[in-house]
Coordinates of C-alpha atoms in Angstrom, one line a residue:
X1 CA 116.8 74.0 92.3
X2 CA 114.8 73.4 95.5
X3 CA 111.1 74.2 95.4
X4 CA 109.7 76.5 98.0
X5 CA 106.1 77.4 99.0
X6 CA 104.3 79.9 96.6
X7 CA 103.1 82.1 99.4
X8 CA 103.1 85.2 97.2
X9 CA 100.0 83.9 95.3
X10 CA 98.1 84.2 98.6
X11 CA 99.0 87.8 99.3
X12 CA 97.0 90.9 98.9
X13 CA 99.7 93.5 99.7
X14 CA 97.1 96.2 99.8
X15 CA 95.2 94.5 102.5
X16 CA 97.5 92.8 105.1
X17 CA 94.6 92.2 107.5
X18 CA 92.7 90.2 104.9
X19 CA 95.9 88.4 104.0
X20 CA 96.4 87.4 107.7
X21 CA 93.0 85.8 107.6
X22 CA 93.9 83.8 104.5
X23 CA 97.1 82.4 106.2
X24 CA 95.3 81.7 109.4
X25 CA 92.7 79.6 107.5
X26 CA 95.6 77.7 105.9
X27 CA 97.2 77.2 109.4
X28 CA 93.9 75.8 110.7
X29 CA 93.6 73.4 107.8
X30 CA 97.0 71.6 108.3
X31 CA 98.2 69.3 111.1
X32 CA 101.8 69.4 109.9
X33 CA 103.9 71.5 112.3
X34 CA 106.4 72.7 109.7
X35 CA 103.6 73.8 107.4
X36 CA 102.0 75.7 110.3
X37 CA 105.3 77.4 111.1
X38 CA 106.0 78.4 107.5
X39 CA 102.6 79.9 107.2
X40 CA 103.1 81.8 110.5
X41 CA 106.1 83.6 109.0
X42 CA 103.7 85.2 106.7
X43 CA 101.3 86.2 109.5
X44 CA 104.4 87.9 111.1
X45 CA 104.9 89.8 107.8
X46 CA 101.3 91.1 107.9
X47 CA 102.0 92.4 111.4
X48 CA 105.0 94.3 110.2
X49 CA 103.1 95.9 107.4
X50 CA 100.6 97.1 110.0
X51 CA 103.3 98.5 112.3
X52 CA 102.6 95.8 114.9
X53 CA 106.3 95.2 115.3
X54 CA 106.3 93.7 118.8
X55 CA 103.8 91.1 117.8
X56 CA 105.7 90.3 114.7
X57 CA 108.9 89.7 116.7
X58 CA 107.1 87.7 119.3
X59 CA 105.6 85.4 116.7
X60 CA 109.0 84.9 115.0
X61 CA 110.5 84.2 118.3
X62 CA 107.9 81.5 118.9
X63 CA 108.5 80.0 115.4
X64 CA 112.3 79.9 116.0
X65 CA 111.7 78.3 119.4
X66 CA 109.8 75.5 117.7
X67 CA 112.4 74.7 115.1
X68 CA 114.4 72.3 117.2
X69 CA 111.3 70.1 117.6
X70 CA 111.3 69.5 113.8
X71 CA 114.8 68.1 113.4
X72 CA 113.7 64.5 113.4
X73 CA 110.5 64.9 111.5
X74 CA 110.8 67.6 108.8
X75 CA 112.8 67.4 105.6
X76 CA 116.1 69.2 105.5
X77 CA 114.8 71.5 102.7
X78 CA 111.8 72.4 104.8
X79 CA 114.0 73.3 107.8
X80 CA 116.2 75.5 105.5
X81 CA 113.2 77.2 104.0
X82 CA 111.8 77.9 107.5
X83 CA 115.1 79.3 108.7
X84 CA 115.4 81.6 105.7
X85 CA 111.9 82.8 105.9
X86 CA 112.4 83.7 109.6
X87 CA 115.5 85.7 108.7
X88 CA 113.7 87.4 105.9
X89 CA 110.6 88.3 107.8
X90 CA 112.5 89.5 110.9
X91 CA 114.6 91.6 108.6
X92 CA 111.5 93.1 107.0
X93 CA 110.1 94.0 110.5
X94 CA 113.4 95.7 111.4
X95 CA 113.3 97.7 108.2
X96 CA 109.7 98.7 108.6
X97 CA 110.5 99.9 112.1
X98 CA 113.3 102.1 110.9
X99 CA 116.1 99.8 112.0
X100 CA 118.0 99.1 108.7
X101 CA 121.3 98.3 110.5
X102 CA 119.6 95.3 112.3
X103 CA 117.9 94.2 109.1
X104 CA 120.9 94.1 106.8
X105 CA 122.8 91.1 108.2
X106 CA 119.6 89.1 108.4
X107 CA 118.8 89.8 104.7
X108 CA 122.4 89.0 103.7
X109 CA 122.4 85.6 105.6
X110 CA 119.0 84.8 104.1
X111 CA 120.2 85.6 100.6
X112 CA 123.4 83.5 100.9
X113 CA 121.7 80.5 102.6
X114 CA 118.8 80.4 100.2
X115 CA 121.1 80.6 97.1
X116 CA 123.3 77.9 98.5
X117 CA 120.2 75.7 98.9
X118 CA 119.0 76.4 95.4
X119 CA 115.9 78.3 96.7
X120 CA 116.1 80.9 93.9
X121 CA 112.9 82.9 94.7
X122 CA 113.7 83.3 98.3
X123 CA 117.4 84.2 97.5
X124 CA 116.3 86.9 95.0
X125 CA 113.7 88.3 97.5
X126 CA 116.4 88.6 100.1
X127 CA 118.9 90.2 97.7
X128 CA 116.2 92.7 96.8
X129 CA 115.7 93.5 100.5
X130 CA 119.5 93.9 101.0
X131 CA 119.5 96.5 98.3
X132 CA 116.9 98.5 100.2
X133 CA 119.0 98.9 103.3
X134 CA 122.5 99.6 101.9
X135 CA 124.1 102.6 100.1
X136 CA 123.4 103.0 96.3
X137 CA 126.6 101.5 95.1
X138 CA 126.1 98.4 97.2
X139 CA 122.4 98.4 96.2
X140 CA 123.4 98.1 92.5
X141 CA 125.6 95.1 93.3
X142 CA 122.9 93.3 95.2
X143 CA 120.1 94.1 92.7
X144 CA 122.3 93.0 89.8
X145 CA 123.1 89.8 91.6
X146 CA 119.4 89.1 92.1
X147 CA 118.6 90.2 88.5
X148 CA 121.2 87.8 87.1
X149 CA 119.9 84.9 89.3
X150 CA 116.4 85.6 88.1
X151 CA 117.5 85.5 84.4
X152 CA 119.2 82.1 84.9
X153 CA 116.5 80.5 87.1
X154 CA 114.2 77.7 85.9
X155 CA 111.7 78.5 88.7
X156 CA 109.0 80.6 87.1
X157 CA 108.4 82.6 90.3
X158 CA 112.1 83.4 90.5
X159 CA 112.3 84.2 86.8
X160 CA 109.5 86.8 87.1
X161 CA 111.6 88.8 89.5
X162 CA 113.6 90.1 86.5
X163 CA 110.9 92.7 85.8
X164 CA 110.9 94.5 89.2
X165 CA 114.6 94.2 89.6
X166 CA 115.4 95.6 86.1
X167 CA 113.0 98.4 87.0
X168 CA 114.8 99.1 90.3
X169 CA 118.1 99.2 88.5
X170 CA 116.7 101.6 86.0
X171 CA 115.5 103.9 88.7
X172 CA 118.9 103.7 90.6
X173 CA 120.8 104.6 87.4
X174 CA 118.2 107.3 86.6
X175 CA 118.7 108.9 90.1
X176 CA 122.5 108.8 89.5
X177 CA 122.0 110.7 86.2
X178 CA 123.0 107.8 83.9
X179 CA 120.0 108.0 81.7
X180 CA 121.4 105.7 79.0
X181 CA 121.8 102.8 81.5
X182 CA 118.5 103.6 83.0
X183 CA 116.7 103.3 79.6
X184 CA 118.4 100.0 78.9
X185 CA 117.1 98.5 82.2
X186 CA 113.7 100.0 81.8
X187 CA 113.5 98.4 78.4
X188 CA 114.5 95.1 79.9
X189 CA 111.8 95.5 82.6
X190 CA 109.2 96.2 79.9
X191 CA 110.2 93.2 77.9
X192 CA 109.9 91.0 81.0
X193 CA 106.5 92.5 81.8
X194 CA 105.3 91.8 78.3
X195 CA 106.5 88.2 78.8
X196 CA 104.6 87.9 82.1
X197 CA 101.5 89.3 80.4
X198 CA 99.7 91.4 83.0
X199 CA 98.3 94.6 81.6
X200 CA 98.9 97.0 84.5
X201 CA 102.7 96.2 84.9
X202 CA 103.0 96.6 81.1
X203 CA 101.5 100.1 81.3
X204 CA 103.9 101.0 84.1
X205 CA 106.8 99.6 82.1
X206 CA 105.9 101.8 79.1
X207 CA 105.7 104.8 81.4
X208 CA 109.2 104.1 82.8
X209 CA 110.7 103.8 79.3
X210 CA 109.0 107.1 78.4
X211 CA 110.4 108.7 81.6
X212 CA 113.9 107.8 80.5
X213 CA 113.2 109.1 77.0
X214 CA 112.3 112.5 78.5
X215 CA 115.5 112.6 80.5
X216 CA 117.4 111.9 77.3
X217 CA 115.5 114.7 75.6
X218 CA 113.8 112.3 73.3
X219 CA 110.5 114.0 73.8
X220 CA 108.8 112.8 70.6
X221 CA 109.7 109.2 71.4
X222 CA 108.3 109.6 74.9
X223 CA 105.0 111.1 73.6
X224 CA 104.6 108.4 71.0
X225 CA 104.8 105.7 73.7
X226 CA 102.7 107.5 76.2
X227 CA 99.9 108.4 73.7
X228 CA 99.8 104.7 72.6
X229 CA 98.3 103.9 76.0
X230 CA 94.5 103.6 76.4
X231 CA 93.3 107.0 77.5
X232 CA 90.8 105.4 79.8
X233 CA 93.6 103.5 81.5
X234 CA 96.0 106.5 81.7
X235 CA 96.6 107.3 85.4
X236 CA 97.7 110.6 86.8
X237 CA 101.4 109.9 86.4
X238 CA 100.9 109.2 82.7
X239 CA 99.1 112.5 82.2
X240 CA 101.8 114.3 84.1
X241 CA 104.5 112.8 82.0
X242 CA 102.6 113.7 78.7
X243 CA 102.3 117.3 80.0
X244 CA 106.0 117.5 80.9
X245 CA 107.0 116.3 77.4
X246 CA 104.7 118.8 75.7
X247 CA 106.1 121.5 77.9
X248 CA 109.7 120.6 76.9
X249 CA 108.6 120.8 73.3
X250 CA 107.2 124.3 73.8
X251 CA 103.6 123.2 73.4
X252 CA 101.9 124.5 76.6
X253 CA 98.3 124.4 75.1
X254 CA 98.8 120.7 74.5
X255 CA 100.3 120.2 77.9
X256 CA 97.5 122.0 79.9
X257 CA 94.7 119.4 79.7
X258 CA 97.1 116.7 80.8
X259 CA 98.3 118.6 83.8
X260 CA 94.7 119.3 84.7
X261 CA 93.9 115.6 84.7
X262 CA 97.2 114.7 86.5
X263 CA 96.5 117.2 89.3
X264 CA 92.9 116.1 89.8
X265 CA 94.2 112.6 90.5
X266 CA 97.6 113.1 92.1
X267 CA 96.4 115.7 94.6
X268 CA 95.0 112.7 96.5
X269 CA 98.3 110.7 96.3
X270 CA 100.3 111.1 99.5
X271 CA 103.5 110.1 97.7
X272 CA 103.3 113.3 95.5
X273 CA 104.8 116.3 97.3
X274 CA 103.4 119.8 97.4
X275 CA 106.0 121.3 95.2
X276 CA 105.3 118.8 92.4
X277 CA 101.5 119.4 92.7
X278 CA 102.1 123.2 92.6
X279 CA 104.1 122.8 89.4
X280 CA 101.2 120.9 87.7
X281 CA 98.7 123.6 88.8
X282 CA 101.0 126.4 87.6
X283 CA 101.3 124.8 84.2
X284 CA 97.5 124.6 83.8
X285 CA 97.3 128.4 83.8

């Protein structure tokens, strides 16, 4: 296994502008060119997340133009990491700018080169990105490849990818109507999140298992799991799910207060469509 920079620890994905400042401070603090260029790949990523696509591509072009100057001074592993990160971040920019066909070969090359170099975390990240730009059957293959690498890795950062990848596989199988496989992966994701030990992902993991239970018509099992969550920590999605299970059991009076709470929160969530909100409101009557 080859070690790579732990840039993820410096990220606040909810605030890419603040994250840019963090990386620019690190850039200013080092005189080592390869370190500066590696950090700049993350600045490019912050641009992509803010739809500043031309700036992201220009910065990545500049980084790549500087790579040849490092051949006699930087370690081979650093050069490989820099090359992989450039591929990965340019691919992300293409995907964010609705150009998945341009992103796919970059992600594939990044995944293969990182895995060949023993850079497990970068390889898994790239495999996960390939899965986002290919058809569902191919997505399963790439996500499974990343999941298996995560399970085998001795790199803790790579190992912890098993949680989101198992979750992604669960959703993919759920969308395909294979609820048994979906439940199996959601349970693996929950176990991984318990191992990692962060409360919010554990709550989400329990929600996902309960969602699969409902699809399998195991409504009582779903409710037992959902109601075990701290009521003060139950987000709109949890209340919606509790309401749906009570509705399936023919208990509308028990469902109503949960749909009320869900609607109050989720009406402000842009990812929740109008039809879904209308259903919640209707079931509060």
